[in-house]
Coordinates of C-alpha atoms in Angstrom, one line a residue:
Chain A
X75 CA 45.4 -24.2 38.8
X76 CA 44.1 -27.4 39.9
X77 CA 41.0 -26.9 42.6
X78 CA 40.1 -29.8 45.3
X79 CA 36.3 -29.2 46.0
X80 CA 36.0 -29.6 49.6
X81 CA 32.4 -31.5 50.3
X82 CA 30.4 -31.4 53.2
X83 CA 28.1 -29.8 55.6
X84 CA 29.8 -27.1 58.4
X85 CA 26.5 -27.4 60.2
X86 CA 26.6 -31.3 60.4
X87 CA 29.4 -31.9 63.2
X88 CA 30.5 -35.5 61.8
X89 CA 30.4 -34.0 58.2
X90 CA 31.9 -30.6 58.7
X91 CA 35.5 -30.9 58.5
X92 CA 36.1 -30.9 54.5
X93 CA 33.9 -27.7 54.7
X94 CA 36.2 -26.0 57.2
X95 CA 39.4 -27.2 56.3
X96 CA 38.7 -25.3 53.0
X97 CA 38.0 -22.4 54.9
X98 CA 41.2 -22.5 56.7
X99 CA 43.6 -23.6 53.8
X100 CA 42.3 -21.7 51.0
X101 CA 45.2 -22.9 49.0
X102 CA 48.4 -25.2 48.8
X103 CA 51.1 -25.1 46.3
X104 CA 49.2 -24.9 42.9
X105 CA 46.1 -26.2 44.9
X106 CA 43.2 -24.2 45.3
X107 CA 40.5 -25.3 47.8
X108 CA 37.1 -24.8 47.2
X109 CA 33.9 -25.1 49.2
X110 CA 31.2 -27.2 47.0
X111 CA 27.9 -25.4 47.4
X112 CA 26.5 -28.3 44.8
X113 CA 27.4 -31.6 43.5
X114 CA 27.0 -30.3 39.8
X115 CA 29.8 -28.1 40.9
X116 CA 32.4 -31.1 39.4
X117 CA 30.8 -30.9 36.1
X118 CA 33.4 -28.5 34.8
X119 CA 36.4 -30.5 35.6
X120 CA 37.9 -32.3 32.5
X121 CA 40.4 -34.8 33.0
X122 CA 41.5 -35.2 36.6
X123 CA 39.4 -34.3 39.6
X124 CA 40.2 -33.8 42.9
X125 CA 38.1 -33.9 45.7
X126 CA 38.6 -33.5 50.1
X127 CA 35.8 -35.2 51.9
X128 CA 35.1 -37.4 55.2
X129 CA 34.9 -40.8 54.1
X130 CA 33.8 -43.4 56.7
X131 CA 36.1 -46.8 57.0
X132 CA 39.4 -45.1 56.2
X133 CA 42.0 -44.7 59.7
X134 CA 44.3 -42.0 58.5
X135 CA 44.3 -38.9 55.3
X136 CA 44.6 -41.0 52.4
X137 CA 43.9 -40.9 48.7
X138 CA 41.5 -42.8 47.1
X139 CA 41.6 -42.9 43.2
X140 CA 40.4 -46.4 42.4
X141 CA 36.8 -45.5 40.9
X142 CA 35.4 -49.0 41.7
X143 CA 35.7 -48.2 45.4
X144 CA 32.9 -45.3 44.6
X145 CA 30.2 -46.8 45.9
X146 CA 26.9 -45.8 43.9
X147 CA 23.6 -44.8 46.2
X148 CA 21.0 -46.0 44.4
X149 CA 19.4 -43.0 42.7
X150 CA 15.5 -43.1 43.0
X151 CA 14.9 -39.0 42.3
X152 CA 16.7 -35.9 41.1
X153 CA 16.8 -35.3 44.3
X154 CA 19.1 -38.3 44.9
X155 CA 21.6 -36.9 42.6
X156 CA 25.0 -36.9 44.5
X157 CA 28.7 -36.1 43.9
X158 CA 28.7 -40.0 43.4
X159 CA 26.2 -40.3 40.5
X160 CA 28.0 -37.6 39.1
X161 CA 31.3 -39.0 39.4
X162 CA 30.1 -42.2 38.1
X163 CA 28.4 -41.1 34.7
X164 CA 31.7 -38.5 34.3
X165 CA 33.8 -41.3 34.7
X166 CA 32.1 -43.9 32.3
X167 CA 31.6 -41.1 29.6
X168 CA 35.5 -40.6 29.5
X169 CA 35.2 -36.6 30.4
X170 CA 37.0 -37.6 33.6
X171 CA 40.3 -39.9 33.6
X172 CA 41.0 -39.5 37.0
X173 CA 39.4 -38.8 40.1
X174 CA 41.6 -38.4 43.3
X175 CA 39.5 -38.4 46.5
X176 CA 41.6 -37.0 50.0
X177 CA 39.6 -39.3 52.4
X178 CA 39.5 -37.4 55.8
X179 CA 38.8 -40.0 58.9
X180 CA 35.5 -40.0 59.9
X181 CA 35.1 -38.7 63.3
X182 CA 38.4 -36.7 62.9
X183 CA 38.3 -32.9 64.5
X184 CA 42.3 -32.3 64.6
X185 CA 42.0 -30.0 62.0
X186 CA 45.0 -28.6 62.6
X187 CA 46.6 -32.2 62.3
X188 CA 44.4 -32.9 59.0
X189 CA 46.0 -30.3 57.8
X190 CA 49.9 -31.2 58.1
X191 CA 48.4 -34.3 56.7
X192 CA 46.7 -32.7 53.3
X193 CA 50.0 -30.2 53.0
X194 CA 52.4 -33.9 53.1
X195 CA 50.3 -35.4 50.5
X196 CA 50.2 -32.4 48.1
X197 CA 53.6 -32.1 48.2
X198 CA 54.0 -35.4 46.5
X199 CA 51.5 -34.4 43.7
Chain B
X271 CA -9.2 -61.3 41.8
X272 CA -5.5 -60.2 40.4
X273 CA -3.1 -58.1 43.1
X274 CA 0.4 -56.7 42.0
X275 CA 1.9 -55.1 44.2
X276 CA 5.0 -52.8 42.9
X277 CA 6.5 -51.6 46.0
X278 CA 8.4 -48.8 44.4
X279 CA 8.7 -47.1 41.2
X280 CA 11.6 -45.5 41.0
X281 CA 13.1 -42.9 39.1
X282 CA 10.6 -39.9 39.8
X283 CA 10.6 -37.0 42.0
X284 CA 9.7 -38.2 46.0
X285 CA 7.9 -41.5 46.9
X286 CA 4.9 -42.6 46.2
X287 CA 3.0 -45.8 45.9
X288 CA 0.1 -47.2 42.7
X289 CA -2.2 -49.3 44.0
X290 CA -4.5 -51.7 40.6
X291 CA -7.1 -53.7 41.2
X292 CA -7.6 -56.0 38.2
X293 CA -11.5 -58.2 38.1
X294 CA -12.1 -60.1 35.1
X295 CA -9.0 -58.9 33.5
X296 CA -9.9 -55.1 33.7
X297 CA -8.3 -52.3 35.3
X298 CA -11.5 -51.5 37.5
X299 CA -9.1 -49.4 40.4
X300 CA -6.2 -47.4 40.1
X301 CA -4.9 -45.1 42.4
X302 CA -1.3 -43.0 42.7
X303 CA -0.9 -42.3 46.6
X304 CA 2.1 -40.2 48.1
X305 CA 4.1 -41.8 51.5
X306 CA 6.0 -39.3 52.3
X307 CA 5.2 -36.8 54.8
X308 CA 3.6 -34.2 55.0
X309 CA 5.5 -31.2 55.0
X310 CA 3.3 -28.4 55.9
X311 CA 4.8 -25.1 54.3
X312 CA 1.7 -23.3 54.3
X313 CA 1.8 -23.5 58.0
X314 CA 5.4 -22.9 58.5
X315 CA 5.0 -19.5 56.6
X316 CA 1.9 -18.2 59.0
X317 CA 3.3 -15.3 61.1
X318 CA 6.0 -14.7 59.2
X319 CA 7.1 -11.4 57.6
X320 CA 6.4 -10.7 54.0
X321 CA 10.4 -10.5 53.4
X322 CA 10.8 -13.7 55.2
X323 CA 8.6 -16.4 53.2
X324 CA 10.7 -16.9 50.0
X325 CA 13.7 -18.2 51.7
X326 CA 11.3 -21.0 52.9
X327 CA 8.9 -21.7 50.4
X328 CA 12.4 -22.1 48.0
X329 CA 13.1 -25.3 50.1
X330 CA 9.6 -27.2 48.9
X331 CA 12.0 -28.3 46.0
X332 CA 15.5 -28.6 45.7
X333 CA 14.5 -29.3 41.8
X334 CA 12.3 -26.6 41.3
X335 CA 13.2 -23.7 43.8
X336 CA 13.3 -21.2 41.4
X337 CA 10.2 -21.7 40.5
X338 CA 9.3 -21.7 43.8
X339 CA 11.4 -18.1 44.7
X340 CA 9.5 -16.5 41.9
X341 CA 6.2 -17.5 42.3
X342 CA 6.3 -16.5 45.9
X343 CA 8.2 -13.2 45.2
X344 CA 5.1 -12.9 42.5
X345 CA 2.2 -13.7 45.2
X346 CA 4.0 -11.1 47.3
X347 CA 4.1 -8.3 45.0
X348 CA 0.6 -8.7 43.8
X349 CA -0.7 -8.7 47.1
X350 CA 1.3 -5.4 48.6
X351 CA 1.5 -3.7 45.1
X352 CA 5.2 -3.6 44.2
X353 CA 5.2 -3.1 40.5
X354 CA 8.3 -4.8 39.4
X355 CA 10.7 -3.4 36.6
X356 CA 11.4 -4.8 33.0
X357 CA 14.7 -5.5 33.8
X358 CA 13.9 -7.8 36.9
X359 CA 11.3 -9.6 35.1
X360 CA 14.1 -10.8 32.5
X361 CA 16.5 -11.6 35.3
X362 CA 13.4 -13.6 37.0
X363 CA 12.7 -15.2 33.3
X364 CA 16.7 -16.3 33.0
X365 CA 17.0 -17.6 36.6
X366 CA 13.5 -20.0 35.7
X367 CA 15.1 -20.9 32.6
X368 CA 18.1 -21.8 33.9
X369 CA 16.5 -24.2 36.1
X370 CA 14.1 -25.3 32.9
X371 CA 17.2 -26.9 31.1
X372 CA 18.7 -28.6 34.2
X373 CA 15.2 -29.8 35.6
X374 CA 14.1 -31.4 32.0
X375 CA 17.6 -32.4 30.6
X376 CA 18.3 -34.4 34.5
X377 CA 14.5 -35.9 34.1
X378 CA 14.7 -36.7 30.3
X379 CA 17.9 -38.4 30.2
X380 CA 18.8 -39.9 33.5
X381 CA 15.2 -41.2 34.0
X382 CA 13.2 -41.5 31.0
X383 CA 15.8 -42.4 28.3
X384 CA 16.9 -45.5 30.4
X385 CA 13.6 -47.1 29.7
X386 CA 12.9 -46.3 26.5
X387 CA 17.1 -48.0 25.5
X388 CA 16.6 -50.9 28.0
X389 CA 19.0 -49.9 31.1
X390 CA 18.2 -50.2 34.4
X391 CA 19.8 -46.6 35.0
X392 CA 22.0 -43.8 33.4
X393 CA 25.6 -45.4 34.5
X394 CA 24.3 -48.5 32.7
X395 CA 23.3 -46.4 29.8
X396 CA 26.3 -44.6 30.0
X397 CA 28.6 -47.8 28.6
X398 CA 26.9 -47.5 25.5
X399 CA 25.9 -44.0 24.8
X400 CA 28.7 -41.9 26.3
X401 CA 28.2 -39.5 23.6
X402 CA 24.3 -38.7 24.5
X403 CA 25.3 -38.6 28.5
X404 CA 28.1 -36.2 27.7
X405 CA 25.7 -33.7 26.2
X406 CA 23.4 -33.9 28.4
X407 CA 25.8 -33.0 31.3
X408 CA 27.1 -30.4 29.7
X409 CA 23.5 -29.0 29.3
X410 CA 23.1 -29.4 32.9
X411 CA 26.1 -27.7 33.9
X412 CA 24.7 -24.4 31.8
X413 CA 21.5 -24.5 33.0
X414 CA 23.5 -24.0 36.2
X415 CA 25.7 -21.4 35.1
X416 CA 22.5 -19.1 34.3
X417 CA 20.8 -20.2 37.4
X418 CA 23.7 -19.2 39.4
X419 CA 24.8 -15.9 37.3
X420 CA 21.4 -14.1 38.4
X421 CA 20.3 -16.4 40.9
X422 CA 23.3 -16.1 42.9
X423 CA 23.7 -19.5 43.2
X424 CA 22.3 -22.7 41.0
X425 CA 20.1 -24.0 43.7
X426 CA 17.6 -22.1 46.3
X427 CA 18.8 -18.8 44.9
X428 CA 19.0 -15.6 47.0
X429 CA 19.3 -12.8 45.2
X430 CA 15.6 -12.8 44.0
X431 CA 13.5 -11.1 45.9
X432 CA 10.2 -9.4 46.5
X433 CA 10.7 -5.9 44.4
X434 CA 14.1 -6.6 42.5
X435 CA 17.3 -8.5 42.9
X436 CA 20.1 -7.6 45.7
X437 CA 23.3 -8.1 43.2
X438 CA 23.6 -8.2 39.5
X439 CA 26.6 -10.0 37.9
X440 CA 29.2 -8.0 35.8
X441 CA 28.6 -7.6 32.1
X442 CA 31.2 -10.0 31.3
X443 CA 29.9 -12.9 32.9
X444 CA 26.0 -12.3 31.6
X445 CA 28.7 -12.5 28.1
X446 CA 30.1 -15.7 29.1
X447 CA 27.0 -17.8 30.0
X448 CA 25.3 -16.1 26.7
X449 CA 28.4 -17.7 24.7
X450 CA 27.8 -21.0 26.9
X451 CA 24.1 -21.2 25.8
X452 CA 25.0 -20.3 22.0
X453 CA 27.2 -23.4 22.2
X454 CA 24.6 -25.9 23.5
X455 CA 21.8 -25.2 21.0
X456 CA 23.3 -28.0 18.4
X457 CA 23.3 -30.9 21.5
X458 CA 20.0 -29.5 22.2
X459 CA 18.9 -30.0 18.3
X460 CA 20.6 -33.3 19.0
X461 CA 18.5 -34.0 22.4
X462 CA 14.9 -33.3 20.6
X463 CA 16.4 -35.3 17.8
X464 CA 17.0 -38.4 19.8
X465 CA 13.6 -38.3 21.8
X466 CA 11.4 -37.8 18.8
X467 CA 13.2 -41.4 17.2
X468 CA 12.5 -43.3 20.1
X469 CA 9.6 -45.8 20.0
X470 CA 6.8 -44.9 22.3
X471 CA 3.8 -46.5 23.0
X472 CA 0.7 -45.9 20.3
X473 CA -1.6 -44.7 23.1
X474 CA -3.7 -41.4 23.2
X475 CA -6.5 -40.6 25.7
X476 CA -8.8 -38.3 23.8
X477 CA -10.6 -36.5 26.0
X478 CA -7.6 -35.2 27.7
X479 CA -7.6 -31.3 29.6
X480 CA -4.5 -30.3 28.9
X481 CA -4.2 -26.5 31.1
X482 CA -1.6 -24.2 31.0
X483 CA -0.9 -20.3 30.8
X484 CA -1.4 -18.5 28.3
X485 CA 0.3 -15.2 26.9
X486 CA -0.5 -13.6 24.4
X487 CA 2.8 -12.2 23.3
X488 CA 4.9 -14.9 24.1
X489 CA 5.2 -19.2 24.9
X490 CA 3.9 -18.8 28.6
X491 CA 6.6 -18.3 31.7
X492 CA 5.3 -15.8 34.3
X493 CA 2.4 -14.6 33.4
X494 CA -1.0 -14.8 32.0
X495 CA -4.0 -16.0 32.3
X496 CA -5.1 -19.8 32.6
X497 CA -6.4 -21.7 29.6
X498 CA -7.6 -25.1 28.2
X499 CA -7.5 -26.6 24.6
X500 CA -11.6 -27.4 26.0
X501 CA -11.9 -23.6 25.9
X502 CA -11.6 -23.5 29.7
X503 CA -10.3 -19.1 30.6
X504 CA -10.3 -17.5 33.7
X505 CA -7.4 -15.4 35.5
X506 CA -5.7 -17.0 38.3
X507 CA -7.1 -15.2 41.1
X508 CA -10.0 -17.3 40.4
X509 CA -8.4 -20.2 40.6
X510 CA -10.2 -21.5 43.5
X511 CA -13.6 -21.2 41.2
X512 CA -12.0 -23.5 38.6
X513 CA -9.7 -25.8 40.8
X514 CA -10.7 -27.8 43.1
X515 CA -8.5 -29.5 45.7
X516 CA -8.8 -32.4 47.7
X517 CA -7.4 -35.3 49.7
X518 CA -7.7 -38.9 49.6
X519 CA -7.7 -41.2 52.1
X520 CA -4.3 -42.6 52.5
X521 CA -2.3 -40.1 50.7
X522 CA -0.3 -37.3 52.1
X523 CA -0.4 -35.9 48.7
X524 CA -3.4 -33.7 47.6
X525 CA -5.3 -34.0 44.3
X526 CA -7.3 -31.3 42.1
X527 CA -9.5 -31.5 39.4
X528 CA -11.1 -28.8 36.8
X529 CA -15.1 -28.5 37.5
X530 CA -14.9 -32.2 38.6
X531 CA -12.9 -33.8 35.5
X532 CA -9.0 -34.7 35.9
X533 CA -6.6 -32.5 33.9
X534 CA -2.6 -32.5 32.7
X535 CA -0.5 -29.6 33.0
X536 CA 3.3 -29.8 32.2
X537 CA 5.4 -29.2 28.8
X538 CA 3.1 -31.2 26.4
X539 CA -0.1 -29.1 27.8
X540 CA 2.2 -25.9 27.1
X541 CA 3.3 -27.1 23.7
X542 CA -0.1 -28.5 22.7
X543 CA -1.8 -24.9 23.7
X544 CA 1.1 -22.6 22.8
X545 CA 2.5 -24.2 19.8
X546 CA 3.0 -21.3 17.4
X547 CA 4.5 -19.2 20.5
X548 CA 7.6 -21.4 20.3
X549 CA 11.2 -20.2 19.0
X550 CA 11.4 -20.6 15.0
X551 CA 14.3 -22.7 15.6
X552 CA 12.1 -25.0 17.5
X553 CA 9.0 -24.8 15.0
X554 CA 11.7 -25.9 11.9
X555 CA 12.8 -28.7 14.2
X556 CA 8.9 -29.6 14.5
X557 CA 8.6 -29.6 10.8
X558 CA 11.8 -31.1 9.8
X559 CA 11.1 -34.5 12.5
X560 CA 7.3 -34.5 11.7
X561 CA 6.7 -34.0 14.8
X562 CA 2.7 -34.4 15.0
X563 CA 1.2 -31.3 17.8
X564 CA -1.3 -31.3 19.2
X565 CA -1.1 -34.7 20.7
X566 CA -2.9 -36.6 23.4
X567 CA -0.2 -39.4 24.0
X568 CA 0.8 -37.9 27.6
X569 CA 4.4 -40.6 26.4
X570 CA 5.3 -37.6 24.4
X571 CA 5.8 -35.2 26.9
X572 CA 9.7 -36.2 27.6
X573 CA 9.7 -34.9 23.9
X574 CA 8.1 -31.7 24.8
X575 CA 10.4 -31.5 27.5
X576 CA 13.3 -31.5 25.0
X577 CA 11.4 -29.4 22.6
X578 CA 11.4 -26.8 25.7
X579 CA 14.7 -26.9 26.4
X580 CA 15.6 -25.9 23.2
X581 CA 12.6 -22.8 23.2
X582 CA 14.1 -21.5 26.6
X583 CA 17.5 -21.6 25.1
X584 CA 16.7 -19.7 22.2
X585 CA 14.7 -17.3 24.7
X586 CA 17.7 -16.8 26.8
X587 CA 20.1 -16.1 24.5
X588 CA 17.9 -13.7 23.0
X589 CA 17.3 -11.9 26.3
X590 CA 21.4 -11.4 27.0
X591 CA 21.7 -10.4 23.6
X592 CA 20.0 -7.3 24.1
X593 CA 20.1 -7.1 28.0
X594 CA 22.3 -4.3 30.0
X595 CA 21.6 -5.1 33.1
X596 CA 22.6 -2.5 35.7
X597 CA 21.8 -2.4 40.1
X598 CA 18.6 -1.0 39.9
X599 CA 17.0 -0.3 43.6
X600 CA 14.7 -2.5 45.6
X601 CA 11.2 -1.7 46.0
X602 CA 9.0 -1.6 49.1
X603 CA 5.9 -2.2 49.7
X604 CA 3.7 0.9 51.4
X605 CA 1.7 -0.4 54.3
X606 CA 0.1 2.9 55.0
X607 CA -3.2 1.9 53.8
X608 CA -3.6 -0.3 56.6
X609 CA -5.4 -3.4 55.0
X610 CA -5.4 -6.7 55.0
X611 CA -4.1 -7.6 51.3
X612 CA -3.9 -11.0 49.2
X613 CA -1.9 -11.8 46.2
X614 CA -2.3 -14.7 44.1
X615 CA 0.6 -15.8 41.2
X616 CA 0.8 -18.5 38.7
X617 CA 3.8 -19.4 36.8
X618 CA 5.1 -22.2 34.9
X619 CA 7.5 -24.4 36.3
X620 CA 9.0 -27.5 34.7
X621 CA 6.4 -29.6 35.3
X622 CA 3.4 -27.2 34.9
X623 CA 1.6 -24.4 36.9
X624 CA 2.4 -23.8 40.4
X625 CA 0.3 -21.4 42.6
X626 CA 1.0 -19.3 45.2
X627 CA -2.0 -17.6 47.3
X628 CA -0.9 -15.6 49.9
X629 CA -2.9 -13.1 52.4
X630 CA -0.8 -10.6 54.5
X631 CA -2.1 -8.2 57.7
X632 CA -2.1 -4.9 57.3
X633 CA 1.6 -4.7 58.3
X634 CA 2.6 -7.8 55.9
X635 CA 2.6 -10.5 58.3
X636 CA 1.8 -13.8 56.2
X637 CA -2.0 -14.5 58.0
X638 CA -2.8 -17.5 55.0
X639 CA -0.8 -19.5 52.3
X640 CA -2.2 -21.9 49.6
X641 CA 0.0 -23.4 47.2
X642 CA -0.8 -26.1 44.8
X643 CA 2.2 -27.7 42.8
X644 CA 1.8 -28.9 39.9
X645 CA 2.4 -32.9 40.6
X646 CA -0.9 -32.4 42.7
X647 CA -2.9 -31.2 39.7
X648 CA -1.9 -33.9 37.6
X649 CA -2.6 -36.9 39.8
X650 CA -6.0 -37.6 39.0
X651 CA -5.0 -37.5 35.0
X652 CA -2.2 -40.0 36.3
X653 CA -4.4 -42.2 38.0
X654 CA -6.9 -41.9 34.7
X655 CA -4.3 -42.7 32.2
X656 CA -2.9 -45.8 34.0
X657 CA -6.4 -47.1 34.0
X658 CA -6.6 -46.6 30.1
X659 CA -3.6 -47.4 29.0
X660 CA -3.5 -50.8 31.0
X661 CA -6.8 -51.6 30.0
X662 CA -5.5 -50.9 26.1
X663 CA -2.9 -53.6 26.7
X664 CA -5.1 -56.3 28.5
X665 CA -7.1 -56.4 25.5
X666 CA -4.9 -56.8 22.9
X667 CA -2.5 -58.9 25.2
X668 CA -4.2 -60.4 28.3
X669 CA -2.0 -63.0 29.6
X670 CA 1.3 -60.0 29.2
X671 CA 3.5 -60.9 31.9
X672 CA 3.1 -58.7 35.2
X673 CA 6.8 -57.7 35.1
X674 CA 6.7 -55.7 31.5
X675 CA 3.1 -54.5 32.5
X676 CA 4.8 -52.9 35.7
X677 CA 7.6 -51.3 33.6
X678 CA 5.1 -50.0 31.3
X679 CA 3.3 -48.3 34.4
X680 CA 6.6 -47.3 35.5
X681 CA 7.6 -45.3 32.0
X682 CA 4.0 -43.9 31.9
X683 CA 4.5 -41.9 35.8
X684 CA 7.9 -41.2 34.4
X685 CA 6.4 -39.5 31.6
X686 CA 4.7 -37.2 34.0
X687 CA 8.1 -36.6 35.4
X688 CA 6.0 -35.9 39.1
X689 CA 7.2 -34.5 41.9
X690 CA 6.2 -36.5 44.9
X691 CA 8.2 -34.3 47.0
X692 CA 6.6 -31.5 46.5
X693 CA 2.8 -32.7 46.2
X694 CA 3.7 -33.4 49.6
X695 CA 5.2 -36.7 48.5
X696 CA 9.0 -43.6 45.0
X697 CA 6.7 -45.5 44.1
X698 CA 5.1 -48.5 45.8
X699 CA 2.5 -50.7 43.4
X700 CA -0.1 -52.5 44.9
X701 CA -1.8 -54.8 42.3
X702 CA -4.8 -56.9 42.8
X703 CA -6.4 -59.1 40.1
X704 CA -9.5 -60.5 40.4

């Protein structure tokens, strides 16, 4: 069953929505929603990876699957090794062939409306 | 006077700056300063009950959270006379081994290796060295699995507590992780071979004091006395008589010397002092690759880290082969004697010796704490090595371009694998030439 890793911090109001959705949805079709505790959890995935997260600059829920759109933050220390860093390495080494990020609009709080949009997107997959 | 400013030395833990002053072609001053805000963990835990402390001190570092967890637990148990069981000690070993694997692999592959292969970062390096990066990611993944299996999650473990473990994973999960650890052994051997083949600078500081824990039976981890290659020997409880912690103006990190002299702690110190206790597989590889030990070339610290990954993976497999872990009751302290109590713990963490020293009131409330991280101990030695190494380069190549010198400084700092976040604590370099 493909997993969708939900990233965020439930204690930070603008970064909590993906985690709240993971708690609520659990499963849609054959997709299992996982609340990600650490960026390194994605190291277990091969071929295709699904992520649910809040993305700044997105006005409605959509899939981002172009790795060129992933911005690499400047990694200065091990403390900065984030999901973006591991994603780039997994794609660069060919361990992952595809990353699909279900991007949620930043600041959107209507969890029921977001759930409906996710269901609509995943029905096509 | 020549002044060079490297605003940021990257790919180390935390943020720091280096000030270097050169007069008449000789480095006469070299200072490493942490530029991070002071974190005051020792004050934050004051007034807390004994069983609240470990979850807070684990937050000192995301990279070494397991190390801080175990050092904290041991200091509490030493103070409150809680004797751990053999199973608890083995599980504590496993959780810190997982962290050792992850921390060393991340540092040597993501931060040090690009220096030697000529890349700015690991992502650039992965275009040409994809298999090596894949190996690293697999080693890290399995290290994480081990931490999660024993500690409850892969960072800031909450299952180990003073007196035992609140949860024991199922036997089938221990078996699964043992198989995964066995599978990465060839990848780690490849890692050692890769790092043994790197062309490191021909440099030594012959009078270096290497300090590590020493345990008569096994390669050092959680117990033992403190020893050096120069004959220093003392139990952890006497650390204040030997180790002097001090502040330097302009730095938020502390510094430490031993009897007034700088010293090095960490993987190279441990291997120099205790090579004979490495696993048979590591010893065989050292012989096969003709690795000369002991060595005062601190650039070999990254190779020592690779050797340690192999040693500790062997050790984890051997523990898991014999283990039959079952839930045990958590041991509780007895406060009947009504006395103030002090407990000191010294353990080996990825970057060297970590001290936690707690004093509790008669009711188990923390009255005083002192925590000394490995980077605090390594900073004076780093300064001395930078000075010695730069002078060696300038003697041979007085006109060496500044950019190349800066890269050499960064390589040396990264060889130490410092954690400025923990020493309070990115590196900015100010260079002055007269």
